[in-house]
Short mmCIF file of C-alpha atoms and ligand atoms in Angstrom, two decimals:
data_model
loop_
_atom_site.label_atom_id
_atom_site.label_comp_id
_atom_site.label_asym_id
_atom_site.label_seq_id
_atom_site.Cartn_x
_atom_site.Cartn_y
_atom_site.Cartn_z
CA MET A 1 -13.46 -21.31 5.45
CA THR A 2 -10.61 -22.67 7.22
CA SER A 3 -9.26 -19.87 6.42
CA LEU A 4 -11.42 -16.99 7.42
CA ILE A 5 -11.15 -18.95 11.23
CA ARG A 6 -7.00 -19.17 10.26
CA ALA A 7 -7.32 -15.76 10.49
CA LEU A 8 -9.81 -15.09 13.76
CA SER A 9 -7.85 -16.21 15.42
CA SER A 10 -4.25 -14.90 14.53
CA SER A 11 -3.12 -11.59 16.19
CA ILE A 12 -4.38 -8.84 14.28
CA GLY A 13 -8.14 -11.57 13.97
CA LYS A 14 -8.52 -11.55 18.15
CA LYS A 15 -8.10 -8.12 18.17
CA LEU A 16 -10.57 -7.77 15.30
CA LEU A 17 -12.96 -9.18 17.15
CA MET A 18 -11.93 -7.12 20.66
CA SER A 19 -12.85 -3.99 18.52
CA VAL A 20 -15.84 -5.66 16.53
CA THR A 21 -17.31 -6.55 20.77
CA GLY A 22 -16.18 -4.31 22.49
CA LEU A 23 -18.13 -1.41 20.62
CA ALA A 24 -21.55 -3.42 20.35
CA LEU A 25 -21.19 -3.21 23.48
CA CYS A 26 -20.93 0.28 23.83
CA GLY A 27 -24.14 0.74 22.23
CA PHE A 28 -25.32 -1.61 24.59
CA LEU A 29 -24.15 0.96 27.74
CA VAL A 30 -25.69 3.73 25.69
CA VAL A 31 -29.96 1.55 26.10
CA HIS A 32 -29.08 0.60 29.54
CA LEU A 33 -27.50 3.96 30.22
CA SER A 34 -30.84 5.97 29.14
CA GLY A 35 -33.35 2.94 30.47
CA ASN A 36 -32.19 3.14 33.55
CA LEU A 37 -31.99 7.93 33.67
CA LEU A 38 -35.07 6.78 34.33
CA LEU A 39 -35.44 6.71 37.83
CA TYR A 40 -34.76 10.80 38.03
CA VAL A 41 -37.30 11.09 35.17
CA GLY A 42 -39.89 8.97 38.16
CA ALA A 43 -40.45 5.44 39.70
CA ALA A 44 -43.59 5.19 37.10
CA GLU A 45 -41.99 5.50 34.37
CA TYR A 46 -38.65 3.51 35.12
CA ASP A 47 -41.25 0.57 36.48
CA ALA A 48 -43.07 1.13 33.06
CA TYR A 49 -40.41 0.53 31.28
CA ALA A 50 -38.75 -2.91 32.93
CA HIS A 51 -42.41 -3.84 32.75
CA ALA A 52 -42.55 -3.21 28.85
CA LEU A 53 -38.37 -4.81 29.01
CA HIS A 54 -39.49 -8.10 30.71
CA ALA A 55 -42.65 -9.01 28.67
CA GLN A 56 -40.59 -9.18 26.09
CA LYS A 57 -40.52 -12.85 25.82
CA ILE A 58 -39.07 -13.91 23.20
CA LEU A 59 -37.27 -10.62 22.39
CA LEU A 60 -35.22 -10.46 25.03
CA PRO A 61 -34.44 -14.18 25.43
CA ILE A 62 -32.60 -13.36 22.10
CA ALA A 63 -30.96 -10.51 23.06
CA GLU A 64 -29.53 -11.08 26.04
CA THR A 65 -28.00 -13.94 25.26
CA GLY A 66 -26.17 -12.55 22.62
CA LEU A 67 -25.56 -10.22 24.60
CA PHE A 68 -23.81 -12.91 26.94
CA LEU A 69 -21.69 -14.24 24.27
CA LEU A 70 -20.60 -10.52 23.23
CA PHE A 71 -19.62 -10.34 26.88
CA ILE A 72 -17.75 -13.84 26.50
CA LEU A 73 -16.43 -13.75 23.27
CA HIS A 74 -15.01 -9.79 24.52
CA ILE A 75 -13.82 -11.20 28.14
CA ALA A 76 -11.96 -14.67 26.94
CA LEU A 77 -10.36 -12.81 23.58
CA GLY A 78 -8.67 -9.82 26.79
CA LEU A 79 -7.36 -12.78 28.71
CA ILE A 80 -6.18 -14.48 25.37
CA THR A 81 -4.93 -11.49 24.43
CA ALA A 82 -3.11 -10.60 28.07
CA GLY A 83 -1.93 -13.93 27.75
CA GLU A 84 0.11 -14.08 24.73
CA ASN A 85 0.85 -10.19 25.70
CA ARG A 86 3.30 -11.04 28.94
CA ALA A 87 4.53 -14.52 27.40
CA ALA A 88 5.86 -12.59 24.71
CA ARG A 89 8.36 -10.90 27.34
CA GLU A 90 9.76 -13.38 29.23
CA VAL A 91 12.37 -11.33 31.14
CA LYS A 92 11.00 -7.64 32.07
CA TYR A 93 12.94 -4.63 31.42
CA ASP A 94 14.99 -3.19 34.96
CA THR A 95 13.54 0.56 33.74
CA GLN A 96 11.51 1.18 31.47
CA ARG A 97 10.33 4.50 30.60
CA SER A 98 7.03 6.53 27.78
CA LYS A 99 8.59 7.58 24.75
CA VAL A 100 5.20 9.38 24.36
CA ILE A 101 6.19 13.04 24.45
CA ASP A 102 2.54 14.23 25.04
CA PRO A 103 0.45 11.76 25.66
CA SER A 104 -2.88 13.66 24.58
CA SER A 105 -1.29 14.97 21.25
CA LYS A 106 0.29 11.66 19.78
CA GLY A 107 -0.19 8.11 20.76
CA ALA A 108 -4.31 9.43 22.28
CA PRO A 109 -5.02 8.71 26.37
CA ASN A 110 -1.31 6.92 26.60
CA LEU A 111 -1.61 5.44 30.74
CA ALA A 112 -5.51 3.86 30.23
CA SER A 113 -4.41 1.90 27.39
CA LYS A 114 -2.05 -0.01 29.20
CA LEU A 115 -4.49 -0.81 31.96
CA MET A 116 -7.21 -2.59 30.09
CA VAL A 117 -6.00 -5.78 31.55
CA PRO A 118 -6.43 -4.09 35.40
CA THR A 119 -9.88 -1.90 33.93
CA GLY A 120 -11.50 -4.90 32.05
CA LEU A 121 -10.36 -6.90 35.11
CA ILE A 122 -12.07 -4.31 37.24
CA VAL A 123 -15.17 -4.30 35.30
CA LEU A 124 -15.86 -7.65 34.92
CA MET A 125 -15.63 -8.57 38.74
CA PHE A 126 -18.02 -5.16 38.89
CA LEU A 127 -20.40 -6.51 36.46
CA LEU A 128 -20.64 -10.50 38.17
CA ILE A 129 -21.60 -8.41 41.62
CA HIS A 130 -24.08 -6.85 39.55
CA LEU A 131 -25.95 -9.46 37.48
CA GLY A 132 -25.52 -10.67 41.01
CA HIS A 133 -27.51 -7.81 42.64
CA PHE A 134 -30.24 -7.05 39.72
CA LYS A 135 -30.18 -10.86 37.67
CA LEU A 136 -29.98 -13.96 39.64
CA GLY A 137 -31.38 -12.02 42.86
CA ILE A 138 -28.49 -13.80 45.13
CA ILE A 139 -26.84 -10.51 46.49
CA SER A 140 -29.08 -9.09 49.16
CA PRO A 141 -32.42 -10.79 47.62
CA GLY A 142 -35.24 -8.43 49.06
CA ASP A 143 -38.95 -8.64 48.03
CA ASP A 144 -39.57 -5.30 46.43
CA ALA A 145 -42.44 -2.91 45.59
CA SER A 146 -41.70 -2.66 42.02
CA GLU A 147 -38.33 -2.16 39.63
CA ALA A 148 -37.72 1.12 41.05
CA ALA A 149 -38.10 -0.07 44.91
CA LYS A 150 -35.96 -2.26 44.50
CA ALA A 151 -32.91 -0.82 42.27
CA GLY A 152 -33.29 2.01 45.05
CA ARG A 153 -32.79 -0.39 47.90
CA ILE A 154 -30.32 -1.88 46.05
CA LEU A 155 -28.30 1.27 45.97
CA SER A 156 -29.17 3.08 48.77
CA GLU A 157 -26.11 0.09 50.41
CA GLY A 158 -23.16 1.66 51.32
CA PHE A 159 -21.84 -2.18 49.89
CA THR A 160 -23.31 -0.99 46.59
CA GLN A 161 -22.10 2.25 46.14
CA VAL A 162 -19.02 1.57 47.12
CA VAL A 163 -18.72 -1.68 44.45
CA TYR A 164 -20.99 0.60 41.43
CA LEU A 165 -19.08 3.80 41.99
CA ILE A 166 -15.39 1.82 41.51
CA GLY A 167 -17.37 -0.39 39.24
CA THR A 168 -18.52 2.28 36.71
CA LEU A 169 -15.71 5.38 36.37
CA VAL A 170 -13.11 1.97 35.94
CA LEU A 171 -15.33 1.53 32.96
CA GLY A 172 -15.29 5.28 31.37
CA ILE A 173 -10.64 4.34 31.94
CA HIS A 174 -11.89 1.75 29.73
CA LEU A 175 -13.65 2.94 26.75
CA PHE A 176 -11.21 6.29 26.82
CA HIS A 177 -8.55 4.34 25.22
CA GLY A 178 -10.83 1.15 24.51
CA PHE A 179 -13.34 3.30 21.89
CA GLN A 180 -10.82 4.34 19.52
CA SER A 181 -8.50 2.78 19.35
CA ALA A 182 -11.27 -0.12 18.12
CA PHE A 183 -10.85 2.50 15.42
CA GLN A 184 -7.18 1.91 14.87
CA THR A 185 -7.83 -1.86 15.19
CA MET A 186 -10.40 -2.34 12.32
CA GLY A 187 -8.17 -0.19 10.47
CA LEU A 188 -9.53 3.08 10.93
CA ASN A 189 -6.85 5.66 9.96
CA HIS A 190 -7.41 8.54 9.14
CA PRO A 191 -6.75 12.25 9.28
CA LYS A 192 -9.86 14.04 9.59
CA TYR A 193 -11.95 11.22 11.15
CA THR A 194 -9.62 9.64 13.74
CA PRO A 195 -9.02 13.15 15.75
CA LEU A 196 -12.99 12.70 15.47
CA ILE A 197 -13.24 9.76 17.25
CA LYS A 198 -10.75 10.23 19.91
CA THR A 199 -12.67 13.06 20.65
CA PHE A 200 -15.76 11.59 20.81
CA GLY A 201 -14.48 8.76 22.22
CA PHE A 202 -13.09 10.77 25.38
CA ILE A 203 -16.58 12.53 25.29
CA PHE A 204 -18.42 9.13 25.69
CA ALA A 205 -16.34 8.31 27.80
CA VAL A 206 -16.80 10.44 31.04
CA CYS A 207 -20.67 10.54 30.04
CA ILE A 208 -20.71 6.31 29.85
CA GLY A 209 -18.88 6.68 33.45
CA LEU A 210 -20.33 9.44 35.25
CA GLY A 211 -22.85 9.17 33.89
CA PHE A 212 -22.99 5.20 35.33
CA ALA A 213 -21.44 6.06 38.44
CA SER A 214 -23.80 9.01 38.81
CA PHE A 215 -26.49 6.02 40.58
CA PRO A 216 -24.22 5.09 43.46
CA ALA A 217 -24.11 8.48 44.01
CA MET A 218 -27.22 9.52 43.77
CA GLY A 219 -27.15 6.38 46.58
CA TYR A 220 -25.01 7.91 48.81
CA LEU A 221 -27.14 11.05 48.75
CA GLY A 222 -29.39 9.85 49.73
CA ARG A 223 -32.49 10.02 46.04
CA PHE A 224 -33.78 6.65 46.23
CA LYS A 225 -34.82 6.82 49.65
CA GLU A 226 -37.48 8.68 48.28
CA THR A 227 -37.57 6.33 45.23
CA GLU A 228 -38.43 3.32 47.64
CA THR A 229 -41.18 6.15 49.83
CA GLN A 230 -42.26 7.57 46.05
CA THR A 231 -43.88 3.53 44.85
CA THR A 232 -44.98 3.07 48.86
CA GLU A 233 -47.42 5.92 47.61
CA ASN A 234 -47.31 4.86 45.02
CA ARG A 235 -48.87 1.53 45.16
CA ALA A 236 -51.31 3.13 47.22
CA GLU A 237 -53.11 5.25 44.67
CA THR A 238 -52.75 1.60 42.22
CA PRO A 239 -53.86 -0.95 43.55
CA THR A 240 -54.68 -3.10 40.70
CA SER A 241 -51.60 -2.97 39.61
CA ILE A 242 -49.46 -4.02 41.98
CA THR A 243 -51.72 -6.96 42.35
CA GLN A 244 -51.84 -7.45 38.74
CA ARG A 245 -48.30 -8.32 39.42
CA LYS A 246 -47.61 -9.70 42.74
CA MET B 1 32.80 20.97 24.96
CA SER B 2 32.49 19.39 28.64
CA SER B 3 32.87 15.98 30.05
CA LEU B 4 30.80 13.90 32.71
CA LYS B 5 31.19 11.42 34.97
CA LEU B 6 28.42 8.49 35.13
CA THR B 7 27.80 5.71 36.98
CA LEU B 8 26.30 3.02 33.84
CA LYS B 9 24.50 0.29 35.16
CA VAL B 10 25.34 -3.12 32.12
CA TRP B 11 23.50 -5.79 31.35
CA ARG B 12 25.95 -8.72 31.07
CA GLN B 13 25.38 -11.50 29.89
CA PRO B 14 27.87 -14.98 29.32
CA SER B 15 25.76 -16.51 26.53
CA ARG B 16 22.15 -17.46 25.51
CA ASP B 17 21.86 -19.86 28.24
CA GLU B 18 23.16 -18.83 31.02
CA ALA B 19 21.76 -16.21 33.24
CA GLY B 20 22.66 -12.91 33.10
CA GLN B 21 22.74 -9.73 35.64
CA PHE B 22 23.63 -6.46 35.96
CA HIS B 23 26.93 -4.66 35.88
CA THR B 24 27.89 -1.19 37.52
CA TYR B 25 30.52 1.01 36.49
CA HIS B 26 32.10 4.25 36.99
CA LEU B 27 33.26 6.32 33.88
CA GLU B 28 35.36 9.51 34.17
CA ASP B 29 35.86 12.36 31.52
CA VAL B 30 33.05 11.34 29.04
CA SER B 31 33.07 14.47 27.12
CA THR B 32 29.43 15.73 25.93
CA GLU B 33 30.53 15.01 21.89
CA MET B 34 30.28 11.23 22.15
CA SER B 35 28.17 9.25 20.32
CA PHE B 36 26.31 7.03 23.01
CA LEU B 37 27.59 4.20 21.08
CA GLU B 38 31.82 6.29 21.45
CA MET B 39 31.40 6.32 25.49
CA LEU B 40 30.67 2.46 25.35
CA ASP B 41 33.96 2.19 23.12
CA VAL B 42 35.78 3.93 26.26
CA LEU B 43 34.63 2.30 29.11
CA ASN B 44 35.58 -1.01 26.95
CA GLU B 45 38.64 0.19 26.32
CA ASN B 46 38.92 0.56 30.12
CA LEU B 47 37.62 -3.51 30.73
CA ILE B 48 40.29 -4.87 28.73
CA ALA B 49 42.85 -2.51 29.60
CA GLN B 50 41.78 -3.80 32.41
CA ASP B 51 41.37 -7.34 31.69
CA GLU B 52 38.52 -8.14 32.08
CA GLU B 53 35.55 -8.76 28.90
CA PRO B 54 34.34 -5.75 26.85
CA VAL B 55 31.12 -5.61 26.96
CA ALA B 56 29.48 -6.85 23.32
CA PHE B 57 27.19 -5.01 21.69
CA ASP B 58 25.61 -4.22 18.51
CA HIS B 59 26.27 -1.96 15.74
CA ASP B 60 27.40 -1.11 12.22
CA CYS B 61 27.23 1.87 10.78
CA ARG B 62 26.89 4.30 13.23
CA GLU B 63 24.46 7.07 11.41
CA GLY B 64 20.93 5.85 11.44
CA ILE B 65 20.89 3.56 9.18
CA CYS B 66 21.15 0.35 9.29
CA GLY B 67 19.48 -0.53 12.33
CA MET B 68 22.05 -2.67 14.51
CA CYS B 69 22.98 -0.74 17.42
CA SER B 70 19.82 -1.32 20.07
CA LEU B 71 19.73 -0.33 23.31
CA MET B 72 17.90 -0.16 25.61
CA ILE B 73 19.14 3.17 27.44
CA ASN B 74 17.55 4.19 31.42
CA GLY B 75 13.96 2.25 29.63
CA GLN B 76 14.12 4.06 26.14
CA ALA B 77 14.42 2.07 23.39
CA HIS B 78 17.51 4.65 21.75
CA GLY B 79 17.44 6.62 25.09
CA PRO B 80 15.96 9.81 25.54
CA ASP B 81 16.36 11.75 22.56
CA ASN B 82 13.70 11.53 19.53
CA GLU B 83 13.63 9.82 16.10
CA THR B 84 17.44 9.16 16.72
CA THR B 85 18.51 5.52 17.04
CA THR B 86 21.51 4.10 19.39
CA CYS B 87 24.48 5.67 17.21
CA GLN B 88 23.27 8.96 17.03
CA LEU B 89 22.27 9.97 20.18
CA HIS B 90 25.48 12.15 21.60
CA MET B 91 26.87 11.98 25.09
CA ARG B 92 25.04 15.83 25.11
CA HIS B 93 21.41 14.50 26.82
CA PHE B 94 22.98 13.62 29.96
CA ARG B 95 23.74 15.42 32.78
CA ASP B 96 27.37 15.22 34.92
CA GLY B 97 26.43 12.88 37.97
CA ASP B 98 24.05 10.37 35.89
CA THR B 99 23.15 7.50 36.84
CA ILE B 100 22.33 4.93 33.15
CA VAL B 101 20.89 1.77 33.02
CA ILE B 102 21.90 -0.54 29.15
CA GLU B 103 19.68 -3.24 28.31
CA PRO B 104 19.73 -5.33 25.67
CA TRP B 105 16.14 -4.85 23.79
CA ARG B 106 13.35 -7.06 25.60
CA ALA B 107 11.57 -10.08 23.91
CA LYS B 108 10.62 -13.80 23.62
CA ALA B 109 10.89 -13.59 19.35
CA PHE B 110 14.38 -11.50 20.28
CA PRO B 111 16.97 -14.15 22.36
CA VAL B 112 19.80 -12.80 23.95
CA ILE B 113 23.58 -13.88 22.54
CA ARG B 114 25.70 -12.49 24.49
CA ASP B 115 25.83 -8.62 27.49
CA LEU B 116 23.61 -6.11 25.11
CA VAL B 117 23.41 -8.51 21.85
CA VAL B 118 20.52 -9.88 20.52
CA ASP B 119 18.97 -11.80 17.66
CA ARG B 120 16.79 -9.46 15.10
CA SER B 121 16.71 -12.55 12.58
CA ALA B 122 12.67 -13.25 13.59
CA LEU B 123 12.09 -10.17 11.43
CA ASP B 124 14.18 -11.49 8.93
CA ARG B 125 12.38 -14.49 8.89
CA VAL B 126 9.16 -12.20 8.88
CA ILE B 127 10.89 -10.46 5.52
CA ALA B 128 10.83 -13.81 4.21
CA ALA B 129 7.36 -15.04 4.33
CA GLY B 130 6.73 -12.09 1.81
CA GLY B 131 8.41 -8.92 2.26
CA TYR B 132 9.47 -8.56 -0.82
CA VAL B 133 7.60 -8.78 -5.28
CA SER B 134 9.00 -11.61 -7.25
CA VAL B 135 10.04 -9.95 -10.81
CA ASN B 136 11.86 -10.73 -13.32
CA CYS B 137 14.86 -8.87 -13.46
CA GLY B 138 14.86 -7.85 -16.53
CA SER B 139 16.50 -4.37 -18.45
CA ALA B 140 15.31 -1.62 -16.85
CA PRO B 141 11.65 -0.29 -17.54
CA ASP B 142 11.03 2.63 -18.89
CA ALA B 143 10.48 5.72 -16.83
CA ASN B 144 7.12 6.83 -16.25
CA ALA B 145 6.01 3.22 -17.45
CA VAL B 146 4.18 2.48 -14.31
CA LEU B 147 2.25 5.38 -12.85
CA VAL B 148 2.83 6.20 -9.37
CA PRO B 149 0.51 8.64 -7.89
CA LYS B 150 2.23 11.33 -4.99
CA THR B 151 0.80 10.48 -2.54
CA ASP B 152 1.37 7.65 -3.11
CA ALA B 153 4.85 7.29 -2.91
CA ASP B 154 5.63 9.54 -0.67
CA LYS B 155 3.84 6.92 1.82
CA ALA B 156 4.87 3.81 1.05
CA MET B 157 8.64 6.27 1.49
CA ASP B 158 7.24 6.83 4.45
CA ALA B 159 6.64 3.27 5.01
CA ALA B 160 10.00 2.43 3.41
CA ALA B 161 12.30 4.67 6.38
CA CYS B 162 12.02 1.46 8.00
CA ILE B 163 15.72 0.34 9.57
CA GLY B 164 14.40 -3.48 10.57
CA CYS B 165 16.26 -1.93 14.24
CA GLY B 166 13.73 -4.30 16.52
CA ALA B 167 13.17 -0.37 18.57
CA CYS B 168 8.65 -0.78 18.63
CA VAL B 169 9.43 -4.57 19.35
CA ALA B 170 11.41 -3.48 22.46
CA ALA B 171 9.51 -0.81 23.39
CA CYS B 172 5.95 -2.24 22.99
CA LYS B 173 4.52 -3.28 26.31
CA ASN B 174 3.52 -6.59 24.25
CA ALA B 175 5.98 -7.15 22.13
CA SER B 176 4.34 -7.08 19.40
CA ALA B 177 6.29 -6.45 15.97
CA MET B 178 2.79 -4.79 14.33
CA LEU B 179 4.48 -1.67 13.64
CA PHE B 180 6.95 -3.33 11.59
CA VAL B 181 5.14 -5.72 9.62
CA GLY B 182 2.89 -2.67 9.13
CA ALA B 183 5.72 -0.59 7.42
CA LYS B 184 6.93 -3.89 5.15
CA VAL B 185 3.38 -4.80 4.47
CA SER B 186 2.38 -0.99 3.70
CA GLN B 187 5.59 0.24 1.29
CA MET B 188 4.33 -2.80 -0.95
CA ALA B 189 0.84 -2.34 -0.87
CA LEU B 190 0.75 0.95 -1.61
CA LEU B 191 3.54 0.24 -5.48
CA PRO B 192 1.77 -1.13 -8.38
CA GLN B 193 4.92 -3.64 -7.77
CA GLY B 194 3.37 -5.29 -5.22
CA LYS B 195 -0.35 -4.79 -5.56
CA PRO B 196 -0.17 -8.78 -7.21
CA GLU B 197 1.34 -10.54 -4.50
CA ARG B 198 -0.51 -8.23 -2.07
CA ALA B 199 -2.99 -10.65 -0.12
CA SER B 200 -0.77 -13.68 0.08
CA ARG B 201 1.93 -11.18 1.34
CA VAL B 202 0.14 -9.70 3.89
CA LEU B 203 -1.44 -13.12 5.14
CA ASN B 204 2.14 -15.20 4.78
CA MET B 205 3.58 -12.60 6.72
CA VAL B 206 1.19 -11.91 10.20
CA ALA B 207 0.86 -15.93 10.07
CA ARG B 208 5.03 -15.45 10.65
CA MET B 209 5.29 -12.41 13.14
CA ASP B 210 2.50 -15.00 15.74
CA GLU B 211 4.81 -17.97 14.49
CA GLU B 212 7.74 -16.18 16.07
CA GLY B 213 6.30 -14.77 19.51
CA PHE B 214 5.47 -10.86 19.04
CA GLY B 215 2.36 -10.31 21.23
CA ASN B 216 -0.56 -8.42 19.81
CA CYS B 217 -1.23 -4.42 19.21
CA THR B 218 -3.58 -3.31 21.95
CA ASN B 219 -3.26 0.64 20.22
CA THR B 220 -0.62 2.70 23.27
CA ALA B 221 1.62 4.29 20.60
CA GLU B 222 4.99 3.32 22.31
CA CYS B 223 6.13 2.22 19.21
CA GLU B 224 5.64 5.28 16.98
CA ALA B 225 6.93 7.18 19.99
CA ALA B 226 10.47 4.95 19.89
CA CYS B 227 10.88 4.53 16.20
CA PRO B 228 13.74 6.36 15.17
CA ALA B 229 12.20 6.52 11.25
CA GLY B 230 9.60 7.66 12.61
CA ILE B 231 7.12 5.82 11.22
CA SER B 232 3.74 5.94 11.86
CA LEU B 233 0.73 4.25 13.38
CA SER B 234 -1.27 4.42 10.55
CA ASN B 235 1.02 1.74 9.01
CA ILE B 236 -0.41 -0.70 11.07
CA ALA B 237 -3.78 0.76 10.52
CA ARG B 238 -3.42 -0.44 7.04
CA LEU B 239 -1.50 -4.03 7.64
CA ASN B 240 -5.19 -4.43 10.27
CA ARG B 241 -6.77 -3.23 6.87
CA GLU B 242 -5.14 -5.24 4.42
CA TYR B 243 -5.33 -8.13 6.44
CA LEU B 244 -9.12 -8.21 6.92
CA LYS B 245 -9.81 -7.04 3.25
CA ALA B 246 -7.12 -10.65 2.02
CA ALA B 247 -8.63 -12.73 5.25
CA LEU B 248 -12.43 -11.84 3.51
CA THR B 249 -11.49 -12.38 0.13
CA ALA B 250 -9.02 -15.94 -0.38
CA ALA B 251 -10.24 -18.15 -1.28
CA ASN B 252 -9.67 -21.61 -0.19
C1 LIG C 1 -18.90 -2.86 29.21
C2 LIG C 1 -17.86 -3.50 29.26
C3 LIG C 1 -17.29 -3.19 27.48
C4 LIG C 1 -16.83 -2.77 26.78
C5 LIG C 1 -18.33 -1.61 26.77
C6 LIG C 1 -15.95 -2.65 26.33
C7 LIG C 1 -15.22 -1.99 25.42
C8 LIG C 1 -14.05 -2.06 25.10
C9 LIG C 1 -13.89 -1.48 23.65
C10 LIG C 1 -13.61 -0.90 22.68
C11 LIG C 1 -11.85 -1.47 22.90
C12 LIG C 1 -10.66 -1.90 21.73
C13 LIG C 1 -10.63 -3.08 21.10
C14 LIG C 1 -9.28 -2.90 20.21
O1 LIG C 1 -8.89 -1.96 20.98
O2 LIG C 1 -9.42 -3.28 19.48
C15 LIG C 1 -11.43 -2.68 24.93
C16 LIG C 1 -10.36 -3.33 24.69
C17 LIG C 1 -10.25 -4.49 25.74
N1 LIG C 1 -10.97 -5.14 26.33
FE1 LIG C 1 -12.86 -4.23 26.78
N2 LIG C 1 -14.68 -3.46 27.24
C18 LIG C 1 -15.71 -4.52 28.34
C19 LIG C 1 -15.21 -5.11 29.28
C20 LIG C 1 -14.45 -5.99 30.07
C21 LIG C 1 -13.43 -7.32 30.51
C22 LIG C 1 -14.71 -7.61 31.55
C23 LIG C 1 -12.90 -7.27 30.42
C24 LIG C 1 -11.69 -8.22 31.40
C25 LIG C 1 -11.38 -8.82 30.58
C26 LIG C 1 -12.16 -6.40 29.40
C27 LIG C 1 -11.39 -6.23 28.90
C28 LIG C 1 -10.15 -6.23 28.26
C29 LIG C 1 -9.40 -6.04 27.22
C30 LIG C 1 -8.10 -7.03 27.90
C31 LIG C 1 -8.88 -4.91 26.90
C32 LIG C 1 -6.90 -4.66 25.64
C33 LIG C 1 -6.88 -6.11 24.84
C34 LIG C 1 -5.75 -5.10 23.68
O3 LIG C 1 -5.64 -4.44 23.22
O4 LIG C 1 -4.47 -5.88 23.65
N3 LIG C 1 -13.26 -5.39 28.50
N4 LIG C 1 -12.92 -3.07 24.78
S1 LIG C 2 24.69 1.13 13.86
FE1 LIG C 2 23.80 1.32 12.01
S2 LIG C 2 22.23 2.53 12.65
FE2 LIG C 2 22.76 2.88 14.38
#
């Protein structure tokens, strides 16, 4: 057991934990995006999903704790390794130029790989604001009729639109390198599969980035002003469900 | 043959504990057929003639096999050419009037000894931690007594091309030695002779690598691009695999 703990706290062990937590977080992103996309299907569907989720009194807290731990582990290790990496070069170069000839063909998406710490930190800021909005309710709290109305109201604010647009697109950049990097870290490098993983990772990053960015973008375009009114209409139609909820 | 007029911005540092700084030198009539080190020889001849201290730089074979030469040239390890050591870099890669910035490898694990010379013995200590096979050296074994598949032999040979120059560490934004250690672990893990000590080797070498203060791997692939021996990133993936396997199956 001690040897396992020693191994996991080595440079390779830490990166291994980062790759596993990073990929698990990618899984969460898929589920989270799928749920959120219901906003485009309709306010009622989105609400139904939100209620079904919150009705899970046992599973949800377990899943949320797991998710929280994944984030903490990933972020903590990200900061620790970043500190070690800085310390590994005390005197910086006067001039430094990449020798990766063709970033698209050789060493994978090269620029994104050098921005993992800044992109990670920006995603972290976005995450905290996002939790402040939807989990803790301490940023622009309101008395909303439904979950969809709450999302619509928050996404219609200028502050949210700017922060969310930056946060989600930067997350895309983080994943642009992160997704395929995780496989190399786990030891998977194969002439047949590595190009596939890189291509899939690129598509994945674009889908996740643009998928999440669509919400603040649509908010800016006024898409969710409708959602708010739509829910009010729904409320008029189904007064019983509202009283139940209140 | 043409000749170049160059401005050199060279890192000068009298000793390990003294502060260093850049000095600017002007050099004329540099033949494009000179190697980079020959160009520095000319600079040093001039300096000696002017009663100044010549620039200290590392070199030995000057034919790209010993791995002693080590210069960061305009921000690129071993200069702009690919799969080339500094000693094999020729001045035809530069243009008349160029300014060339010349720095030592920069890493906490590679302290500067003087000017452009760094102490790379951290790599030797990583090797001493397990980069060998313990065998009884009797008489030479019969040919084909130990069978090695050609594909494995090729991969081991490619990994063994590493000359230990430290360009991977120098080029890495984290000053990580993963490409070096990956190559050294791979060349033995791939061959039957390396199998008995396979697990302890990788655990000990990585532990030593961490102790020496090298950074972690971000998979940016700058090491692979800077490597004069063309060591591939797949050796780092193999190192990760070997390490994981050894850590999971260790008895204690
Ligand atoms: C939903 C959010 C996130 C996802 C899905 C994610 C995913 C990933 C993945 C897959 C990797 C690659 C791991 C590897 O190469 O082995 C990675 C690396 C990294 N992540 Fe994240 N990440 C997220 C959030 C964050 C946050 C908030 C930080 C804050 C500091 C962060 C910091 C880092 C750093 C510094 C690295 C690179 C470490 C290195 O390779 O040197 N990440 N991330
Ligand atoms: S001097 Fe031997 S490799 Fe350059």
